[in-house]
PDB file of C-alpha atoms and ligand atoms in Angstrom:
ATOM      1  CA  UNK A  18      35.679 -10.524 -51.180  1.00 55.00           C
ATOM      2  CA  UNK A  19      34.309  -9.771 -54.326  1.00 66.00           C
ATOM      3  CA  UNK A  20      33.856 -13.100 -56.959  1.00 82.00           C
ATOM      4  CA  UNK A  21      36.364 -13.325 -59.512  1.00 90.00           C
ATOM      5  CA  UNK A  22      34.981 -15.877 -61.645  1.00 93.00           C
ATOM      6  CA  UNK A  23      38.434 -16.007 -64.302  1.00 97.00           C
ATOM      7  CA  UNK A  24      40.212 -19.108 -64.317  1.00 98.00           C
ATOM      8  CA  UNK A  25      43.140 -19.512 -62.548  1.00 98.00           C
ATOM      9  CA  UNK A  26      46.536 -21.004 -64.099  1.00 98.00           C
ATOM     10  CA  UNK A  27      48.791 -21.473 -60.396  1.00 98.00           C
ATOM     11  CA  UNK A  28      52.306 -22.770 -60.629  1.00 98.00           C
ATOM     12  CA  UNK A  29      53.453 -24.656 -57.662  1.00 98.00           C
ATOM     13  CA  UNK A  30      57.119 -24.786 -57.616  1.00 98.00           C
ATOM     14  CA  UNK A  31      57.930 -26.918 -54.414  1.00 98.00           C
ATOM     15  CA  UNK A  32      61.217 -27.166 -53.322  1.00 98.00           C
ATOM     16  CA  UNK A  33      62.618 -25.623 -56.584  1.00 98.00           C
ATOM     17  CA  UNK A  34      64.198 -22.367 -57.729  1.00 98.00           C
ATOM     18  CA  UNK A  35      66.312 -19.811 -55.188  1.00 98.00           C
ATOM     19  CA  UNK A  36      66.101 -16.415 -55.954  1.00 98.00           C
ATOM     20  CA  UNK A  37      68.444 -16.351 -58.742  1.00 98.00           C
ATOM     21  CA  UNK A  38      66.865 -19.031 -60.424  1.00 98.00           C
ATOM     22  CA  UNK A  39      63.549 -17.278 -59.740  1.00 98.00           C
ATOM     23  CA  UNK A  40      64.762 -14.248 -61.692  1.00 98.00           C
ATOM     24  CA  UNK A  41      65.929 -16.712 -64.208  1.00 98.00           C
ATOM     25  CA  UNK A  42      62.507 -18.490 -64.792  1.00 98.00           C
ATOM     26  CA  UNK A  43      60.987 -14.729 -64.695  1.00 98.00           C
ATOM     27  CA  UNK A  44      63.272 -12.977 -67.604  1.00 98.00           C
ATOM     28  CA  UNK A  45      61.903 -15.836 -70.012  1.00 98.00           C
ATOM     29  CA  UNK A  46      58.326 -16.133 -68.508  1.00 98.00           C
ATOM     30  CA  UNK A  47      57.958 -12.416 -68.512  1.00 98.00           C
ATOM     31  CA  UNK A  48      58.406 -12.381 -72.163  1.00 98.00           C
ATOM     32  CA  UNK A  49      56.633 -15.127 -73.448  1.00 98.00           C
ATOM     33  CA  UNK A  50      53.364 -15.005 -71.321  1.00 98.00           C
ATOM     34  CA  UNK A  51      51.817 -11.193 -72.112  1.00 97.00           C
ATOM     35  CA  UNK A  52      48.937 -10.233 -69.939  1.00 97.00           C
ATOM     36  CA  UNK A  53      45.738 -11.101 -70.583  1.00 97.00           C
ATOM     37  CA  UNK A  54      42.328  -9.970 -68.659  1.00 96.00           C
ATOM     38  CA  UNK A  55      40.062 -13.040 -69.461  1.00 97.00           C
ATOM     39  CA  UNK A  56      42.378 -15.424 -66.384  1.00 98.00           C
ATOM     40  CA  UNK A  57      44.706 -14.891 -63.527  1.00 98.00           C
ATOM     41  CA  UNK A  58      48.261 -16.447 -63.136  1.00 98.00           C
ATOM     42  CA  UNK A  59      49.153 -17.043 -60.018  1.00 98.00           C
ATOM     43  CA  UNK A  60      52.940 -18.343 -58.332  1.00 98.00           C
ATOM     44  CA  UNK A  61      53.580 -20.366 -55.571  1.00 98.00           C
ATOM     45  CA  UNK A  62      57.679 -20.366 -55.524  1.00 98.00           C
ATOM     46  CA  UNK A  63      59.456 -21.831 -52.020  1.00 98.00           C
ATOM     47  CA  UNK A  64      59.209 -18.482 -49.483  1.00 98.00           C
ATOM     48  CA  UNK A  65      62.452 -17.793 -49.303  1.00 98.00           C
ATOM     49  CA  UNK A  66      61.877 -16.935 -53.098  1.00 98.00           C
ATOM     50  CA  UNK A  67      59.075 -14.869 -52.734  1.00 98.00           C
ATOM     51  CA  UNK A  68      60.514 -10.998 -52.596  1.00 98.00           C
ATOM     52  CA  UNK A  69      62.819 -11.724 -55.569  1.00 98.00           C
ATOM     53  CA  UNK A  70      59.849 -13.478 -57.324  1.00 98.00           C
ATOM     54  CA  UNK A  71      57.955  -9.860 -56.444  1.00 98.00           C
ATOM     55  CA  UNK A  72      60.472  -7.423 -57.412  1.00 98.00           C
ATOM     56  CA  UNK A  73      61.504  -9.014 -60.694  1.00 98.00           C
ATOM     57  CA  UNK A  74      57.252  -9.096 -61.531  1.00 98.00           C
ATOM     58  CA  UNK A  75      57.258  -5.877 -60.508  1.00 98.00           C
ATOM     59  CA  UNK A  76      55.556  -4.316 -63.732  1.00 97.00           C
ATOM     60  CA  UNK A  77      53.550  -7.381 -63.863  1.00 98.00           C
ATOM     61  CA  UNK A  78      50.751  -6.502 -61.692  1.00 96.00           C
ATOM     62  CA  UNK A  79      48.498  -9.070 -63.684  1.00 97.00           C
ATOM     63  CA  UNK A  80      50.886 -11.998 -61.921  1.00 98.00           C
ATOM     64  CA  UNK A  81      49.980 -12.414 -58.148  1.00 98.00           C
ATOM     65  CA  UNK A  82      52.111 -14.766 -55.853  1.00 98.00           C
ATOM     66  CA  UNK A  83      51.475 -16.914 -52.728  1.00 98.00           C
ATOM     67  CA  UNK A  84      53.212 -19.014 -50.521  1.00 98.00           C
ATOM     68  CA  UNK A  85      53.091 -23.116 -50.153  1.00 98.00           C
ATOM     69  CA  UNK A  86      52.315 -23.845 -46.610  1.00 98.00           C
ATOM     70  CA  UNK A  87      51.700 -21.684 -43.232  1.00 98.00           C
ATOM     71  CA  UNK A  88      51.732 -22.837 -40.113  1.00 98.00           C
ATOM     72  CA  UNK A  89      48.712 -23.331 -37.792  1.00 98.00           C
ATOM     73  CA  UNK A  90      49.396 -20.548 -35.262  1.00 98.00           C
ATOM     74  CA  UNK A  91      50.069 -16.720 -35.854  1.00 97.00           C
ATOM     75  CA  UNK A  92      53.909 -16.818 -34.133  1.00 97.00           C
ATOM     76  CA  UNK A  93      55.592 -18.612 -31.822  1.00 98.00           C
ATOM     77  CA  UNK A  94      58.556 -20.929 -31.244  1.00 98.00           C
ATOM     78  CA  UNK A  95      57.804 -23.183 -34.167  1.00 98.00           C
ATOM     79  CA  UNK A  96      61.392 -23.566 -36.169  1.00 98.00           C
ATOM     80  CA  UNK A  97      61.523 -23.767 -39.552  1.00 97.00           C
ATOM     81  CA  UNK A  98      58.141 -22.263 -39.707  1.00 98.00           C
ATOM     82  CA  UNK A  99      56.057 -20.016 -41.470  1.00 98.00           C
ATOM     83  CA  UNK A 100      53.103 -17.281 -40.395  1.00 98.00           C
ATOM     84  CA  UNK A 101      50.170 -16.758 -42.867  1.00 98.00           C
ATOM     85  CA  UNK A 102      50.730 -12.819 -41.250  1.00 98.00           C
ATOM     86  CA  UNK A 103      54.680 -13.082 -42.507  1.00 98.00           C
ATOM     87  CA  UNK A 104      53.622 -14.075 -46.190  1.00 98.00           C
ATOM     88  CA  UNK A 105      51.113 -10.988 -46.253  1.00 98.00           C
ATOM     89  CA  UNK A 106      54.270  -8.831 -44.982  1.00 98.00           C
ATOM     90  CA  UNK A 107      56.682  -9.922 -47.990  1.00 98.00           C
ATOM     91  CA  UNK A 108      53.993  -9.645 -50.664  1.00 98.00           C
ATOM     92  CA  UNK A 109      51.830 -12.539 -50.835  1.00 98.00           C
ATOM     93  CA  UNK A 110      48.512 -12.605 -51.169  1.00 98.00           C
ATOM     94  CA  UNK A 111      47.416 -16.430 -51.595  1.00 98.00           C
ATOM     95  CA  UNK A 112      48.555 -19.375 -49.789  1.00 98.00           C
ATOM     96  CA  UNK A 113      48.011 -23.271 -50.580  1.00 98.00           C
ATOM     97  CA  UNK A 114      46.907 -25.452 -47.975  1.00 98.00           C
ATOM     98  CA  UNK A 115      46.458 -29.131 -47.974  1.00 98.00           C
ATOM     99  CA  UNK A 116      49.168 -30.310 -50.515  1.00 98.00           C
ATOM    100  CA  UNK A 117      49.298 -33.974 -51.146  1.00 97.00           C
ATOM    101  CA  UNK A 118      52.995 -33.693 -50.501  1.00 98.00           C
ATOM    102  CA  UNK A 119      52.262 -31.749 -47.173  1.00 98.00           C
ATOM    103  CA  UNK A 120      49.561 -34.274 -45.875  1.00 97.00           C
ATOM    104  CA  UNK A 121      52.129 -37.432 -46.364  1.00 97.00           C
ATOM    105  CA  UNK A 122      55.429 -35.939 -45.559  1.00 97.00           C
ATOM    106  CA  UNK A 123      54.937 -33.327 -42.564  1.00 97.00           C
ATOM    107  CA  UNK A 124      51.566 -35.020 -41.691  1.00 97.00           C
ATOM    108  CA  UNK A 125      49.001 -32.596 -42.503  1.00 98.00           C
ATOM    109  CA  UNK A 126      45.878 -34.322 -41.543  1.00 98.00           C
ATOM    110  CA  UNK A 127      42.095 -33.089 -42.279  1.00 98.00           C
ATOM    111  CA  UNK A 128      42.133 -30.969 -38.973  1.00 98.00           C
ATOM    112  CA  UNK A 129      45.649 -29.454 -39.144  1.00 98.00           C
ATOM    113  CA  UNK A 130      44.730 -28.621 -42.884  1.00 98.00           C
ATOM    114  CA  UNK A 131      41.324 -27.028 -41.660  1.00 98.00           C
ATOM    115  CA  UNK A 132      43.495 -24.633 -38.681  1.00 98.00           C
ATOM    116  CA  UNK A 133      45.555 -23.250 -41.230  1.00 98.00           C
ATOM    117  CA  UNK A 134      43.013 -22.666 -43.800  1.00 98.00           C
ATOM    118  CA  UNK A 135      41.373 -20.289 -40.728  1.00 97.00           C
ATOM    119  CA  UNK A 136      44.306 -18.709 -39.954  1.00 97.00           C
ATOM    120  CA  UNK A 137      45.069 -18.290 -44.201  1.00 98.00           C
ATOM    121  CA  UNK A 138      41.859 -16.267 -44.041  1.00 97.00           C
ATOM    122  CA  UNK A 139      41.951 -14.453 -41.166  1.00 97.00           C
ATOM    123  CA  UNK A 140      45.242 -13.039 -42.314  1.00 97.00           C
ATOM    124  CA  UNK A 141      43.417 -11.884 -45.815  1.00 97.00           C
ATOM    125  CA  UNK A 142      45.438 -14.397 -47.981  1.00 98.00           C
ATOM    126  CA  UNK A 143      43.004 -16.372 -49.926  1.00 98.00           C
ATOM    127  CA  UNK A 144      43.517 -19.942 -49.827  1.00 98.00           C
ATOM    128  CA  UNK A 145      43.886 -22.981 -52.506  1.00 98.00           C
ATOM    129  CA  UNK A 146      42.660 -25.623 -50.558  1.00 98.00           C
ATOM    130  CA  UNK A 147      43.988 -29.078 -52.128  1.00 98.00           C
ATOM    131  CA  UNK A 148      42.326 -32.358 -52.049  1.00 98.00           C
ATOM    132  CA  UNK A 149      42.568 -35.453 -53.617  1.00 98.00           C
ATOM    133  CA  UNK A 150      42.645 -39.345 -53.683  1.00 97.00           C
ATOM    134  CA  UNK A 151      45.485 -42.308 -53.604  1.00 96.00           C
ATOM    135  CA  UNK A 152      45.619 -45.096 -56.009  1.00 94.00           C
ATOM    136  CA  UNK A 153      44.529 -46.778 -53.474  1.00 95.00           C
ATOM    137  CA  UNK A 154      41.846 -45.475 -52.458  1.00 96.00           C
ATOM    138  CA  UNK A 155      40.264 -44.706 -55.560  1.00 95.00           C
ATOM    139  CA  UNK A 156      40.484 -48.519 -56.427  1.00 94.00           C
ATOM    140  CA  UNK A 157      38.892 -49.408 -53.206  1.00 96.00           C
ATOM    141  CA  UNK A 158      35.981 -47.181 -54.311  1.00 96.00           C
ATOM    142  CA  UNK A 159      36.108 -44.446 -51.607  1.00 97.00           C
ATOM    143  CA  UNK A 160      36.608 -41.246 -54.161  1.00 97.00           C
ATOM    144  CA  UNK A 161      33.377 -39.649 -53.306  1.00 98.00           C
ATOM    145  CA  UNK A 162      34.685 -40.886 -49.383  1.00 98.00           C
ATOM    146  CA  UNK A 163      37.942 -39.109 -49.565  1.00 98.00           C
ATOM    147  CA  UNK A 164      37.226 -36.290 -51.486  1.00 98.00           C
ATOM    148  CA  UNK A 165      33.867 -35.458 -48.955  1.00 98.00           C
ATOM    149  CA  UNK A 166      35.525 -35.911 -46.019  1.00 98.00           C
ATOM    150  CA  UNK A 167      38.888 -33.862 -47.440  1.00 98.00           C
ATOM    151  CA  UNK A 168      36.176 -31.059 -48.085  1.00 98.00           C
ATOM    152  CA  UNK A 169      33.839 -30.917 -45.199  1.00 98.00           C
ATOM    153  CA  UNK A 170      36.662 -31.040 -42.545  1.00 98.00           C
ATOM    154  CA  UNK A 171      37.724 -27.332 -43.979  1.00 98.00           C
ATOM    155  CA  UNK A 172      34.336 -26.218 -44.179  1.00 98.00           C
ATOM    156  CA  UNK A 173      33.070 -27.514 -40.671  1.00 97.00           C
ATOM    157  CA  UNK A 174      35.935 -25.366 -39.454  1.00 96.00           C
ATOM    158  CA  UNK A 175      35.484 -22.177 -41.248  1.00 95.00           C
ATOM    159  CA  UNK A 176      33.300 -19.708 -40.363  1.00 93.00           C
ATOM    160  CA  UNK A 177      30.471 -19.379 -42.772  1.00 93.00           C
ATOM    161  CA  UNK A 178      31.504 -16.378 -44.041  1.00 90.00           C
ATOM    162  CA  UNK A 179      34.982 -17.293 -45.402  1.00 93.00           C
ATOM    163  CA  UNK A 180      33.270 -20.325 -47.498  1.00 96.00           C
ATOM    164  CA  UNK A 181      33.278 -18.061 -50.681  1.00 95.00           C
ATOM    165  CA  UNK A 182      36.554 -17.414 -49.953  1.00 96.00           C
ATOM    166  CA  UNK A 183      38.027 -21.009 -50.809  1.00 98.00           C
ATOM    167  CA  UNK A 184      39.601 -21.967 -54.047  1.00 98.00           C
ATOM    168  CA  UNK A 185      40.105 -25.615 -54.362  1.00 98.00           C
ATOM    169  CA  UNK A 186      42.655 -27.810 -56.366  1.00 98.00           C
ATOM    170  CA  UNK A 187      41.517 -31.151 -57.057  1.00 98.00           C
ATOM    171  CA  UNK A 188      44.856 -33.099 -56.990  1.00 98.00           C
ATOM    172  CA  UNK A 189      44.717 -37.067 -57.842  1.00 97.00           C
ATOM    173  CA  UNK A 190      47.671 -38.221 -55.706  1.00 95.00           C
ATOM    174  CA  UNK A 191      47.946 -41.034 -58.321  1.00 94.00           C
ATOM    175  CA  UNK A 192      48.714 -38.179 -61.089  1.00 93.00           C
ATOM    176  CA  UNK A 193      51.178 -35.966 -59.264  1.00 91.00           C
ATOM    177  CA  UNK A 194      54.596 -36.284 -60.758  1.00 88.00           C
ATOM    178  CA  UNK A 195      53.538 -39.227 -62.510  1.00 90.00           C
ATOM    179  CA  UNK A 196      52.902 -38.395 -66.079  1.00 86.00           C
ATOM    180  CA  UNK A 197      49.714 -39.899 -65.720  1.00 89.00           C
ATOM    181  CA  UNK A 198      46.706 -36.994 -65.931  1.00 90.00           C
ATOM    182  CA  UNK A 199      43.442 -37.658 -65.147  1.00 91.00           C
ATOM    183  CA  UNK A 200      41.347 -37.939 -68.117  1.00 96.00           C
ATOM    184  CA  UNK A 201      38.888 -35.008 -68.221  1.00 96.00           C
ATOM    185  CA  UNK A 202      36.357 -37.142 -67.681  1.00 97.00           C
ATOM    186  CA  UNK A 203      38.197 -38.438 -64.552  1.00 96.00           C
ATOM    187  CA  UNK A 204      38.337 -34.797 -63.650  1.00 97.00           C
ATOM    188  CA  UNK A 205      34.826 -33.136 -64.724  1.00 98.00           C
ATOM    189  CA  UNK A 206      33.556 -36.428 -62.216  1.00 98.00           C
ATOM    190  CA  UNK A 207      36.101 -35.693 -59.455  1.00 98.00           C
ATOM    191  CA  UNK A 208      34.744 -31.976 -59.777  1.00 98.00           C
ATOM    192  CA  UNK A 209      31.606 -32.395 -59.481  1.00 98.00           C
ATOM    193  CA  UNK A 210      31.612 -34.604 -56.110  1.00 98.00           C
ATOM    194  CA  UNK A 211      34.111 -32.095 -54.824  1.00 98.00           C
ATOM    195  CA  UNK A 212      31.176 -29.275 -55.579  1.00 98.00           C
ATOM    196  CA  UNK A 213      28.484 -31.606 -54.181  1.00 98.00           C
ATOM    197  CA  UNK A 214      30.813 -31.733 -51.030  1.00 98.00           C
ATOM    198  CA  UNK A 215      30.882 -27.972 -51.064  1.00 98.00           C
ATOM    199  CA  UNK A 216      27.021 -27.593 -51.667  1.00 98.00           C
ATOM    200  CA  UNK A 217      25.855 -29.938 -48.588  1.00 96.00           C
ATOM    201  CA  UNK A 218      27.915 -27.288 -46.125  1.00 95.00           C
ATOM    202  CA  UNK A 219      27.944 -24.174 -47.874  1.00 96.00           C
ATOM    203  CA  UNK A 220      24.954 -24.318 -50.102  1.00 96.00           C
ATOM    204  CA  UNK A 221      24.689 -24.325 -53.352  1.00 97.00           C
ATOM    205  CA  UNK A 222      25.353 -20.424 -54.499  1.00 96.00           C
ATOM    206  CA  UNK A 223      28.534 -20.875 -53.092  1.00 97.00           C
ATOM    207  CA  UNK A 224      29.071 -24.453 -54.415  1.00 97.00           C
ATOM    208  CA  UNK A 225      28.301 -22.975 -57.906  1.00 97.00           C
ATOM    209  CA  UNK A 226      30.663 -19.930 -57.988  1.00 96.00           C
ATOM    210  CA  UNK A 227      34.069 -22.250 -56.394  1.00 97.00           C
ATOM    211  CA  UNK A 228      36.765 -22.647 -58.359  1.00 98.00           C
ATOM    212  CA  UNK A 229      37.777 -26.000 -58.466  1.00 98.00           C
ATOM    213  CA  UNK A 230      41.715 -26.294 -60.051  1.00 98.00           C
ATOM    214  CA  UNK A 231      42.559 -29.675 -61.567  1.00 98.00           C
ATOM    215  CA  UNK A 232      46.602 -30.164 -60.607  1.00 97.00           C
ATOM    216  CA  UNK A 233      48.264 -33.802 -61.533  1.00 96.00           C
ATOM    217  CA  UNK A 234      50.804 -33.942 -64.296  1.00 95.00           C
ATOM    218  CA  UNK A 235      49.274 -30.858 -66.248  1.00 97.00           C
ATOM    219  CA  UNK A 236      51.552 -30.332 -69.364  1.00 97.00           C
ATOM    220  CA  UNK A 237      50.509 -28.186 -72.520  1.00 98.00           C
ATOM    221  CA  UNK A 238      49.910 -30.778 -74.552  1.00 97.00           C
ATOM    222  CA  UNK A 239      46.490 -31.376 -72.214  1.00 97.00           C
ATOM    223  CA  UNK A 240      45.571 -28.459 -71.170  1.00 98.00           C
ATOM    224  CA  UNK A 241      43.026 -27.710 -73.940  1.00 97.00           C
ATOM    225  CA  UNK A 242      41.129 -30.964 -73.152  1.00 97.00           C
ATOM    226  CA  UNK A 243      41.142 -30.431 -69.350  1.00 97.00           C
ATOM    227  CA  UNK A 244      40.249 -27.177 -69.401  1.00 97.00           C
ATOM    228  CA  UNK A 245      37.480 -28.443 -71.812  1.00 97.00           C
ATOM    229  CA  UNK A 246      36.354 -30.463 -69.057  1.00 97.00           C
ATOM    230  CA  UNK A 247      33.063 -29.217 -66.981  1.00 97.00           C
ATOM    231  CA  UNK A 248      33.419 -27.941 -64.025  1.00 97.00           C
ATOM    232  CA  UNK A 249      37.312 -27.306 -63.997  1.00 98.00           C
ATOM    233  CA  UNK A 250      37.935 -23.623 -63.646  1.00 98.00           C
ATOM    234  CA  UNK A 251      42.006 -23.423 -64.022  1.00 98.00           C
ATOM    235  CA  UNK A 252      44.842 -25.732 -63.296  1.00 98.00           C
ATOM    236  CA  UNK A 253      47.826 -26.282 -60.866  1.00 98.00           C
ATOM    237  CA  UNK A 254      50.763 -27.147 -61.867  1.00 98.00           C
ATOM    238  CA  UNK A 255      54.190 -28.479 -60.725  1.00 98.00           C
ATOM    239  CA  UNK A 256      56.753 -29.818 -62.945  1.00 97.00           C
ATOM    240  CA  UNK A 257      55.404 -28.087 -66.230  1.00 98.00           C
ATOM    241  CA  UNK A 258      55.401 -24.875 -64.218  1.00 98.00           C
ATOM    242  CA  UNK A 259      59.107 -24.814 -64.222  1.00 98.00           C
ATOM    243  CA  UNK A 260      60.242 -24.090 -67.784  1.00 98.00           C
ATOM    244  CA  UNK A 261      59.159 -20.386 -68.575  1.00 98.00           C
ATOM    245  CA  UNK A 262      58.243 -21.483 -72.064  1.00 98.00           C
ATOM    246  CA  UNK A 263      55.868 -25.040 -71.062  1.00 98.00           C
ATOM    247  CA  UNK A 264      53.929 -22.529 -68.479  1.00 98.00           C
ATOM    248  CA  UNK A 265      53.567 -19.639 -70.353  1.00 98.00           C
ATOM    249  CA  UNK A 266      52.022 -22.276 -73.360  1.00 98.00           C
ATOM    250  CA  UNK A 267      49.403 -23.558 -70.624  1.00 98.00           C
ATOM    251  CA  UNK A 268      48.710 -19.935 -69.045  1.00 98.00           C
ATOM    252  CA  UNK A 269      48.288 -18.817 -72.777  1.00 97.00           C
ATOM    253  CA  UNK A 270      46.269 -21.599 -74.012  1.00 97.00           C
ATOM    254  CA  UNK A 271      42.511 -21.152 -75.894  1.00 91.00           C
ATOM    255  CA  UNK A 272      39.739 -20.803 -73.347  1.00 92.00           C
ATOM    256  CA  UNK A 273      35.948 -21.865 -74.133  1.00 79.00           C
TER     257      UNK A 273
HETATM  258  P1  13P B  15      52.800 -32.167 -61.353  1.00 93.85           P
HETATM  259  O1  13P B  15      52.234 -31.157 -62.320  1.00 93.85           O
HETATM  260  O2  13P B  15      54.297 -32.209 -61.365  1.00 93.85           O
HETATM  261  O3  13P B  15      52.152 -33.506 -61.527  1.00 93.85           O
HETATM  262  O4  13P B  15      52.417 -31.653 -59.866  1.00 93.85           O
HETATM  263  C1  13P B  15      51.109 -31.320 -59.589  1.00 93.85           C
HETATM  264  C2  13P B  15      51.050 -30.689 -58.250  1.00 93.85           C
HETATM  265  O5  13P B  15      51.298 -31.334 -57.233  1.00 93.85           O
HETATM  266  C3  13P B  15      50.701 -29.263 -58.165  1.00 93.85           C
HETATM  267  O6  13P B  15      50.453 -28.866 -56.860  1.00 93.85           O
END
């Protein structure tokens, strides 16, 4: 894959917006947010929402979409499930991996997490690989702990070729949903152990040219400062991300 070095603004939608309400979102969005070549905008609605999400983008080839979560394996009897193979088949061409949500609800541990970021690549999708600390454990002083370990179990299991591949979203759990962001010093500090991580196991080329995402309560009245901050190359976003005009304000905001 070729390095595109433009940052990313990704909207994670979760468990919000059908298909109507996709189409809703996207006959505002469409409007306010114009194309622009310097970044990439990319949408992770629920799956289901995906084709609608396509067709009413269609003449927006500057917006690319992806899916949430995939499961492990390429098919099988796995209800309720997901194949990275499917998500290629309705359009997609990114897929997240790793979610804080994903990790405490459906227990997605470091290895499960590390499976389906191989089997994200090997279908072609490119991955967002999220990582990130609790309260908890960034009081007890394991940061550089979590966020190495979080980083070197999807890199120990990837071949070495797919390591320029990854995208990763630094994602404090403590500042998901919270309306507490990291400060961007918080963040340019987070990023930079999360690039040392990358740089013991894939070297430091590679380490230099990731894209690290900051995600936790991004709004638009932050964006400038965080995307200010060294080392953060784009944003993820999940509440913000769905009112047309607060996302196309952060996807449009000044950069460097
Ligand atoms: P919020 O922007 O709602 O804090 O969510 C961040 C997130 O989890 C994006 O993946």
């Amino acid at each position: 894959m070729t390095h595109d070095s433009r940052p990313v603004f990704a909207a994670n939608w979760k468990m919000f917006k059908g298909p109507r309400a996709t189409r809703e979102f996207l006959d505002e969005f469409l409007v306010r947010y114009q194309p622009a070549v310097d970044r990439r905008v990319v949408f992770f609605p629920p799956s289901i929402s995906v084709e609608a999400f396509l067709f009413a983008a269609s003449a927006r080839p500057d917006i690319t979409v992806g899916v949430q979560d995939v499961h492990a394996e390429g098919e099988g009897a796995h209800t309720g499930a997901i194949s990275a193979s499917m998500a290629v088949e309705a359009g997609a061409s990114w897929s997240l991996a790793g979610h804080s949500e994903r990790r405490r609800e459906f227990g997605d541990d470091d290895a499960l997490v590390a499976r389906k970021v191989r089997q994200i690549l090997q279908s072609g999708l490119a991955p967002i690989v999220c990582v990130g600390e609790t309260l908890e454990e960034r009081e007890a002083g394991d940061l550089t702990g979590v966020l190495a370990r979080q980083v070197g179990a999807v890199l120990a299991a990837v071949e070495t070729a797919g390591h320029a591949d990854l995208t990763w979203a630094y994602e404090p759990v403590w500042a998901i949903g919270t309306g507490r962001t990291a400060s961007p010093d918080d963040a340019a500090e987070a990023h930079q152990i999360v690039r040392s991580a990358i740089a013991t196991r894939a070297g430091d080329v590679t380490a230099e040219q990731a894209a690290i995402l900051y995600g936790g309560s991004v709004k638009p009245n932050n964006i400038d400062s965080l995307m200010e901050a060294p080392g953060v190359n784009g944003v993820l976003v999940g509440g913000a991300s769905l009112h047309a005009g607060d996302f196309a304000a952060i996807c449009g905001c000044r950069l460097g």
